[in-house]
Amino acid sequence: QFEELKRRRLEDPNIGVSRTRLCLHNLPKALDTPRLRALLRGVLRPPGGRPPLIKECRVMRELRGQGQSLGFAFVEFGEHEEALGALRRLNNNPELFGAHKRPIVEFALEDRRKLRLREQRIQRGLLKAKAKAAAGPPDPPQGPPDPPQGNPAPPAGSGGPQKPPPNTPGTAPGTPWAGFRTQGPGHRGAPGAPRTKVLAVPSHRGPKIR
């Protein structure tokens, strides 16, 4: 079944066989991505050496429901020799999941069009990172901030306390300021000059009742 599906896909000229990416079939449904990665690192580690570089490890799951495992996974290595050694070590190995659950491992098929789009995204990300690093952080402001000059006047309508206008000469203390003056006859301050008369605000409001 796998060979027939693989043969049909290889008829597409845009489909090729990867050199570093493996496809693992017949996996237990309870196996998730972290456990598979840890298992591969332990099985593929040479005695007294370091495990191979695993660039990607992903167990494929259903998109709906609880995301149950589909029983296969993709694993990508850094070098072709590492992927080839993993294939020989893992394929049809009864020691991994038991004699009745032997994994089927083969090199994965890849779409060259998707690979080109992936490389373009990676290159755009690198260019943005380089441009951001070349720009550097913004320059900090030079010197301390200027101190405020004097006491600013409160804005109109702010509701703050306002000082009442000083009493005008000739008016009794407590008389409301009318805001204007008139010249009245008979009220003179100096010979030959009329004296200023201050009008007070009426004490009542509304229509006058007689």
PDB file of C-alpha atoms in Angstrom:
ATOM      1  CA  GLN A   1       0.000   0.000   0.000  1.00  0.00           C
ATOM      2  CA  PHE A   2       2.750   2.460   0.879  1.00  0.00           C
ATOM      3  CA  GLU A   3       4.724   1.565  -2.236  1.00  0.00           C
ATOM      4  CA  GLU A   4       1.721   2.130  -4.487  1.00  0.00           C
ATOM      5  CA  LEU A   5       0.984   5.513  -2.947  1.00  0.00           C
ATOM      6  CA  LYS A   6       4.645   6.470  -3.207  1.00  0.00           C
ATOM      7  CA  ARG A   7       4.794   5.447  -6.879  1.00  0.00           C
ATOM      8  CA  ARG A   8       1.741   7.566  -7.730  1.00  0.00           C
ATOM      9  CA  ARG A   9       3.132  10.629  -6.012  1.00  0.00           C
ATOM     10  CA  LEU A  10       6.499  10.266  -7.732  1.00  0.00           C
ATOM     11  CA  GLU A  11       4.752  10.635 -11.087  1.00  0.00           C
ATOM     12  CA  ASP A  12       4.440  14.350 -10.283  1.00  0.00           C
ATOM     13  CA  PRO A  13       7.623  16.157 -11.447  1.00  0.00           C
ATOM     14  CA  ASN A  14       7.405  18.493  -8.424  1.00  0.00           C
ATOM     15  CA  ILE A  15       7.627  15.581  -5.962  1.00  0.00           C
ATOM     16  CA  GLY A  16      11.007  14.188  -4.933  1.00  0.00           C
ATOM     17  CA  VAL A  17      12.606  12.025  -2.267  1.00  0.00           C
ATOM     18  CA  SER A  18      14.157  13.891   0.656  1.00  0.00           C
ATOM     19  CA  ARG A  19      17.718  13.100   1.701  1.00  0.00           C
ATOM     20  CA  THR A  20      17.360  14.131   5.363  1.00  0.00           C
ATOM     21  CA  ARG A  21      13.677  13.617   6.206  1.00  0.00           C
ATOM     22  CA  LEU A  22      12.223  10.268   7.270  1.00  0.00           C
ATOM     23  CA  CYS A  23       8.628   9.081   7.519  1.00  0.00           C
ATOM     24  CA  LEU A  24       7.852   6.589  10.311  1.00  0.00           C
ATOM     25  CA  HIS A  25       4.705   4.450   9.937  1.00  0.00           C
ATOM     26  CA  ASN A  26       2.965   1.912  12.188  1.00  0.00           C
ATOM     27  CA  LEU A  27       3.574   3.856  15.410  1.00  0.00           C
ATOM     28  CA  PRO A  28       1.576   3.297  18.624  1.00  0.00           C
ATOM     29  CA  LYS A  29      -1.355   5.681  19.001  1.00  0.00           C
ATOM     30  CA  ALA A  30      -0.240   6.598  22.543  1.00  0.00           C
ATOM     31  CA  LEU A  31       3.142   7.869  21.313  1.00  0.00           C
ATOM     32  CA  ASP A  32       3.405  11.676  21.190  1.00  0.00           C
ATOM     33  CA  THR A  33       6.087  13.991  19.814  1.00  0.00           C
ATOM     34  CA  PRO A  34       8.179  14.530  23.001  1.00  0.00           C
ATOM     35  CA  ARG A  35       8.304  10.800  23.754  1.00  0.00           C
ATOM     36  CA  LEU A  36       9.250   9.956  20.173  1.00  0.00           C
ATOM     37  CA  ARG A  37      12.056  12.521  20.167  1.00  0.00           C
ATOM     38  CA  ALA A  38      13.436  11.203  23.461  1.00  0.00           C
ATOM     39  CA  LEU A  39      13.194   7.616  22.175  1.00  0.00           C
ATOM     40  CA  LEU A  40      15.101   8.447  18.988  1.00  0.00           C
ATOM     41  CA  ARG A  41      17.834  10.286  20.844  1.00  0.00           C
ATOM     42  CA  GLY A  42      18.331   7.304  23.128  1.00  0.00           C
ATOM     43  CA  VAL A  43      18.257   4.637  20.411  1.00  0.00           C
ATOM     44  CA  LEU A  44      20.431   6.523  17.911  1.00  0.00           C
ATOM     45  CA  ARG A  45      23.072   7.699  20.396  1.00  0.00           C
ATOM     46  CA  PRO A  46      26.371   5.907  19.690  1.00  0.00           C
ATOM     47  CA  PRO A  47      28.302   4.452  22.654  1.00  0.00           C
ATOM     48  CA  GLY A  48      30.207   7.272  24.306  1.00  0.00           C
ATOM     49  CA  GLY A  49      29.115   9.777  21.626  1.00  0.00           C
ATOM     50  CA  ARG A  50      26.496  12.386  20.934  1.00  0.00           C
ATOM     51  CA  PRO A  51      23.083  11.676  19.398  1.00  0.00           C
ATOM     52  CA  PRO A  52      22.433  12.900  15.851  1.00  0.00           C
ATOM     53  CA  LEU A  53      20.937  16.321  15.262  1.00  0.00           C
ATOM     54  CA  ILE A  54      17.145  16.064  15.010  1.00  0.00           C
ATOM     55  CA  LYS A  55      15.931  19.274  13.366  1.00  0.00           C
ATOM     56  CA  GLU A  56      12.258  18.306  13.369  1.00  0.00           C
ATOM     57  CA  CYS A  57      10.160  15.581  14.963  1.00  0.00           C
ATOM     58  CA  ARG A  58       6.388  15.639  14.584  1.00  0.00           C
ATOM     59  CA  VAL A  59       3.722  13.025  15.222  1.00  0.00           C
ATOM     60  CA  MET A  60       0.787  13.706  12.903  1.00  0.00           C
ATOM     61  CA  ARG A  61      -2.610  14.001  14.604  1.00  0.00           C
ATOM     62  CA  GLU A  62      -6.227  14.518  13.658  1.00  0.00           C
ATOM     63  CA  LEU A  63      -7.357  18.121  13.335  1.00  0.00           C
ATOM     64  CA  ARG A  64     -10.775  17.435  14.827  1.00  0.00           C
ATOM     65  CA  GLY A  65     -11.849  16.040  18.153  1.00  0.00           C
ATOM     66  CA  GLN A  66      -9.152  15.269  20.699  1.00  0.00           C
ATOM     67  CA  GLY A  67      -6.336  15.206  18.143  1.00  0.00           C
ATOM     68  CA  GLN A  68      -5.716  11.460  18.201  1.00  0.00           C
ATOM     69  CA  SER A  69      -2.464  10.254  16.665  1.00  0.00           C
ATOM     70  CA  LEU A  70      -2.630   9.062  13.055  1.00  0.00           C
ATOM     71  CA  GLY A  71       0.094   6.470  13.642  1.00  0.00           C
ATOM     72  CA  PHE A  72       2.886   8.072  11.609  1.00  0.00           C
ATOM     73  CA  ALA A  73       5.452  10.818  12.079  1.00  0.00           C
ATOM     74  CA  PHE A  74       8.110  12.849  10.256  1.00  0.00           C
ATOM     75  CA  VAL A  75      11.675  13.186  11.514  1.00  0.00           C
ATOM     76  CA  GLU A  76      14.266  15.443   9.870  1.00  0.00           C
ATOM     77  CA  PHE A  77      18.003  15.124  10.526  1.00  0.00           C
ATOM     78  CA  GLY A  78      20.842  17.534   9.879  1.00  0.00           C
ATOM     79  CA  GLU A  79      22.833  15.290   7.498  1.00  0.00           C
ATOM     80  CA  HIS A  80      22.012  12.571   4.987  1.00  0.00           C
ATOM     81  CA  GLU A  81      24.334  10.104   6.723  1.00  0.00           C
ATOM     82  CA  GLU A  82      22.456  10.586  10.006  1.00  0.00           C
ATOM     83  CA  ALA A  83      19.105   9.989   8.330  1.00  0.00           C
ATOM     84  CA  LEU A  84      20.419   6.883   6.563  1.00  0.00           C
ATOM     85  CA  GLY A  85      21.817   5.463   9.810  1.00  0.00           C
ATOM     86  CA  ALA A  86      18.503   6.125  11.582  1.00  0.00           C
ATOM     87  CA  LEU A  87      16.583   4.349   8.805  1.00  0.00           C
ATOM     88  CA  ARG A  88      18.771   1.264   9.105  1.00  0.00           C
ATOM     89  CA  ARG A  89      18.502   1.272  12.893  1.00  0.00           C
ATOM     90  CA  LEU A  90      14.750   1.872  13.201  1.00  0.00           C
ATOM     91  CA  ASN A  91      13.129   0.121  10.252  1.00  0.00           C
ATOM     92  CA  ASN A  92      11.419  -3.167  11.201  1.00  0.00           C
ATOM     93  CA  ASN A  93      13.019  -3.073  14.654  1.00  0.00           C
ATOM     94  CA  PRO A  94      11.086  -5.281  17.127  1.00  0.00           C
ATOM     95  CA  GLU A  95      12.887  -3.775  20.119  1.00  0.00           C
ATOM     96  CA  LEU A  96      11.172  -0.378  19.888  1.00  0.00           C
ATOM     97  CA  PHE A  97       7.454  -1.150  20.305  1.00  0.00           C
ATOM     98  CA  GLY A  98       7.350  -4.943  20.400  1.00  0.00           C
ATOM     99  CA  ALA A  99       7.378  -7.706  17.820  1.00  0.00           C
ATOM    100  CA  HIS A 100       3.758  -6.994  16.818  1.00  0.00           C
ATOM    101  CA  LYS A 101       4.312  -3.234  16.290  1.00  0.00           C
ATOM    102  CA  ARG A 102       7.393  -2.879  14.150  1.00  0.00           C
ATOM    103  CA  PRO A 103       7.911   0.580  12.628  1.00  0.00           C
ATOM    104  CA  ILE A 104       8.128   1.049   8.877  1.00  0.00           C
ATOM    105  CA  VAL A 105      10.700   3.735   8.058  1.00  0.00           C
ATOM    106  CA  GLU A 106      11.452   5.278   4.649  1.00  0.00           C
ATOM    107  CA  PHE A 107      12.691   8.530   3.198  1.00  0.00           C
ATOM    108  CA  ALA A 108       9.835  11.016   2.999  1.00  0.00           C
ATOM    109  CA  LEU A 109       8.514  12.576  -0.176  1.00  0.00           C
ATOM    110  CA  GLU A 110       8.638  16.356  -0.418  1.00  0.00           C
ATOM    111  CA  ASP A 111       7.075  18.949  -2.687  1.00  0.00           C
ATOM    112  CA  ARG A 112       9.747  21.160  -4.241  1.00  0.00           C
ATOM    113  CA  ARG A 113       7.280  24.049  -4.548  1.00  0.00           C
ATOM    114  CA  LYS A 114       6.635  24.038  -0.807  1.00  0.00           C
ATOM    115  CA  LEU A 115      10.367  23.831  -0.162  1.00  0.00           C
ATOM    116  CA  ARG A 116      10.969  26.941  -2.273  1.00  0.00           C
ATOM    117  CA  LEU A 117       8.266  28.851  -0.397  1.00  0.00           C
ATOM    118  CA  ARG A 118       9.782  27.732   2.894  1.00  0.00           C
ATOM    119  CA  GLU A 119      13.246  28.910   1.849  1.00  0.00           C
ATOM    120  CA  GLN A 120      11.821  32.270   0.780  1.00  0.00           C
ATOM    121  CA  ARG A 121      10.172  32.758   4.177  1.00  0.00           C
ATOM    122  CA  ILE A 122      13.429  31.894   5.920  1.00  0.00           C
ATOM    123  CA  GLN A 123      15.382  34.358   3.775  1.00  0.00           C
ATOM    124  CA  ARG A 124      12.872  37.143   4.417  1.00  0.00           C
ATOM    125  CA  GLY A 125      13.104  36.506   8.144  1.00  0.00           C
ATOM    126  CA  LEU A 126      16.914  36.671   8.022  1.00  0.00           C
ATOM    127  CA  LEU A 127      16.845  39.934   6.063  1.00  0.00           C
ATOM    128  CA  LYS A 128      14.455  41.525   8.559  1.00  0.00           C
ATOM    129  CA  ALA A 129      16.625  40.404  11.470  1.00  0.00           C
ATOM    130  CA  LYS A 130      19.764  41.841   9.829  1.00  0.00           C
ATOM    131  CA  ALA A 131      18.036  45.160   9.080  1.00  0.00           C
ATOM    132  CA  LYS A 132      16.804  45.416  12.665  1.00  0.00           C
ATOM    133  CA  ALA A 133      20.270  44.638  14.038  1.00  0.00           C
ATOM    134  CA  ALA A 134      21.896  47.220  11.735  1.00  0.00           C
ATOM    135  CA  ALA A 135      19.451  49.943  12.793  1.00  0.00           C
ATOM    136  CA  GLY A 136      20.291  49.437  16.467  1.00  0.00           C
ATOM    137  CA  PRO A 137      18.325  50.731  19.441  1.00  0.00           C
ATOM    138  CA  PRO A 138      16.960  54.312  19.341  1.00  0.00           C
ATOM    139  CA  ASP A 139      19.250  57.032  20.726  1.00  0.00           C
ATOM    140  CA  PRO A 140      18.348  58.130  24.274  1.00  0.00           C
ATOM    141  CA  PRO A 141      17.515  61.836  24.848  1.00  0.00           C
ATOM    142  CA  GLN A 142      20.569  63.987  25.608  1.00  0.00           C
ATOM    143  CA  GLY A 143      20.652  65.986  28.863  1.00  0.00           C
ATOM    144  CA  PRO A 144      18.048  66.416  31.594  1.00  0.00           C
ATOM    145  CA  PRO A 145      14.578  67.676  30.688  1.00  0.00           C
ATOM    146  CA  ASP A 146      13.974  71.437  30.819  1.00  0.00           C
ATOM    147  CA  PRO A 147      12.460  72.617  34.136  1.00  0.00           C
ATOM    148  CA  PRO A 148       9.037  74.253  33.991  1.00  0.00           C
ATOM    149  CA  GLN A 149       9.107  78.044  33.706  1.00  0.00           C
ATOM    150  CA  GLY A 150       6.995  79.747  36.420  1.00  0.00           C
ATOM    151  CA  ASN A 151       3.539  78.706  37.463  1.00  0.00           C
ATOM    152  CA  PRO A 152       1.319  78.081  34.476  1.00  0.00           C
ATOM    153  CA  ALA A 153      -2.095  79.682  34.589  1.00  0.00           C
ATOM    154  CA  PRO A 154      -4.964  77.242  35.088  1.00  0.00           C
ATOM    155  CA  PRO A 155      -7.028  76.709  31.977  1.00  0.00           C
ATOM    156  CA  ALA A 156     -10.392  78.337  31.654  1.00  0.00           C
ATOM    157  CA  GLY A 157     -13.231  76.285  33.031  1.00  0.00           C
ATOM    158  CA  SER A 158     -10.920  73.985  34.972  1.00  0.00           C
ATOM    159  CA  GLY A 159     -12.842  74.550  38.173  1.00  0.00           C
ATOM    160  CA  GLY A 160      -9.774  75.519  40.199  1.00  0.00           C
ATOM    161  CA  PRO A 161      -9.792  78.257  42.837  1.00  0.00           C
ATOM    162  CA  GLN A 162      -9.715  81.763  41.394  1.00  0.00           C
ATOM    163  CA  LYS A 163      -8.914  84.969  43.242  1.00  0.00           C
ATOM    164  CA  PRO A 164     -11.711  87.522  43.371  1.00  0.00           C
ATOM    165  CA  PRO A 165     -10.957  90.939  41.817  1.00  0.00           C
ATOM    166  CA  PRO A 166      -9.788  93.599  44.250  1.00  0.00           C
ATOM    167  CA  ASN A 167     -12.272  96.088  45.584  1.00  0.00           C
ATOM    168  CA  THR A 168     -12.479  99.224  43.534  1.00  0.00           C
ATOM    169  CA  PRO A 169     -12.041 102.470  45.442  1.00  0.00           C
ATOM    170  CA  GLY A 170     -15.365 103.945  46.383  1.00  0.00           C
ATOM    171  CA  THR A 171     -17.186 100.633  46.820  1.00  0.00           C
ATOM    172  CA  ALA A 172     -18.180  98.980  50.046  1.00  0.00           C
ATOM    173  CA  PRO A 173     -16.444  95.756  51.058  1.00  0.00           C
ATOM    174  CA  GLY A 174     -18.384  92.685  49.961  1.00  0.00           C
ATOM    175  CA  THR A 175     -20.174  94.478  47.095  1.00  0.00           C
ATOM    176  CA  PRO A 176     -20.205  92.254  43.994  1.00  0.00           C
ATOM    177  CA  TRP A 177     -18.176  93.571  41.126  1.00  0.00           C
ATOM    178  CA  ALA A 178     -20.355  94.487  38.190  1.00  0.00           C
ATOM    179  CA  GLY A 179     -17.577  94.344  35.662  1.00  0.00           C
ATOM    180  CA  PHE A 180     -18.018  97.883  34.273  1.00  0.00           C
ATOM    181  CA  ARG A 181     -18.078 101.499  35.343  1.00  0.00           C
ATOM    182  CA  THR A 182     -20.167 104.471  34.349  1.00  0.00           C
ATOM    183  CA  GLN A 183     -19.666 108.175  34.725  1.00  0.00           C
ATOM    184  CA  GLY A 184     -22.292 109.669  36.996  1.00  0.00           C
ATOM    185  CA  PRO A 185     -22.956 113.389  37.382  1.00  0.00           C
ATOM    186  CA  GLY A 186     -22.409 114.825  40.766  1.00  0.00           C
ATOM    187  CA  HIS A 187     -19.716 112.311  41.654  1.00  0.00           C
ATOM    188  CA  ARG A 188     -16.475 114.095  40.962  1.00  0.00           C
ATOM    189  CA  GLY A 189     -12.984 113.221  42.077  1.00  0.00           C
ATOM    190  CA  ALA A 190     -11.215 116.380  41.007  1.00  0.00           C
ATOM    191  CA  PRO A 191     -12.379 119.872  40.116  1.00  0.00           C
ATOM    192  CA  GLY A 192     -13.652 119.956  36.555  1.00  0.00           C
ATOM    193  CA  ALA A 193     -13.635 116.127  36.111  1.00  0.00           C
ATOM    194  CA  PRO A 194     -16.613 113.795  36.651  1.00  0.00           C
ATOM    195  CA  ARG A 195     -16.213 111.132  39.281  1.00  0.00           C
ATOM    196  CA  THR A 196     -16.460 107.448  38.462  1.00  0.00           C
ATOM    197  CA  LYS A 197     -19.525 105.622  39.676  1.00  0.00           C
ATOM    198  CA  VAL A 198     -19.434 101.863  40.224  1.00  0.00           C
ATOM    199  CA  LEU A 199     -22.611  99.862  39.563  1.00  0.00           C
ATOM    200  CA  ALA A 200     -23.243  96.832  41.738  1.00  0.00           C
ATOM    201  CA  VAL A 201     -24.877  93.610  40.598  1.00  0.00           C
ATOM    202  CA  PRO A 202     -28.547  93.427  41.707  1.00  0.00           C
ATOM    203  CA  SER A 203     -29.081  91.205  44.704  1.00  0.00           C
ATOM    204  CA  HIS A 204     -32.219  89.541  43.274  1.00  0.00           C
ATOM    205  CA  ARG A 205     -32.669  87.302  40.237  1.00  0.00           C
ATOM    206  CA  GLY A 206     -35.601  86.575  37.958  1.00  0.00           C
ATOM    207  CA  PRO A 207     -38.607  88.831  37.245  1.00  0.00           C
ATOM    208  CA  LYS A 208     -39.260  91.711  39.568  1.00  0.00           C
ATOM    209  CA  ILE A 209     -42.323  91.276  41.788  1.00  0.00           C
ATOM    210  CA  ARG A 210     -44.042  94.399  43.120  1.00  0.00           C
TER     211      ARG A 210
END
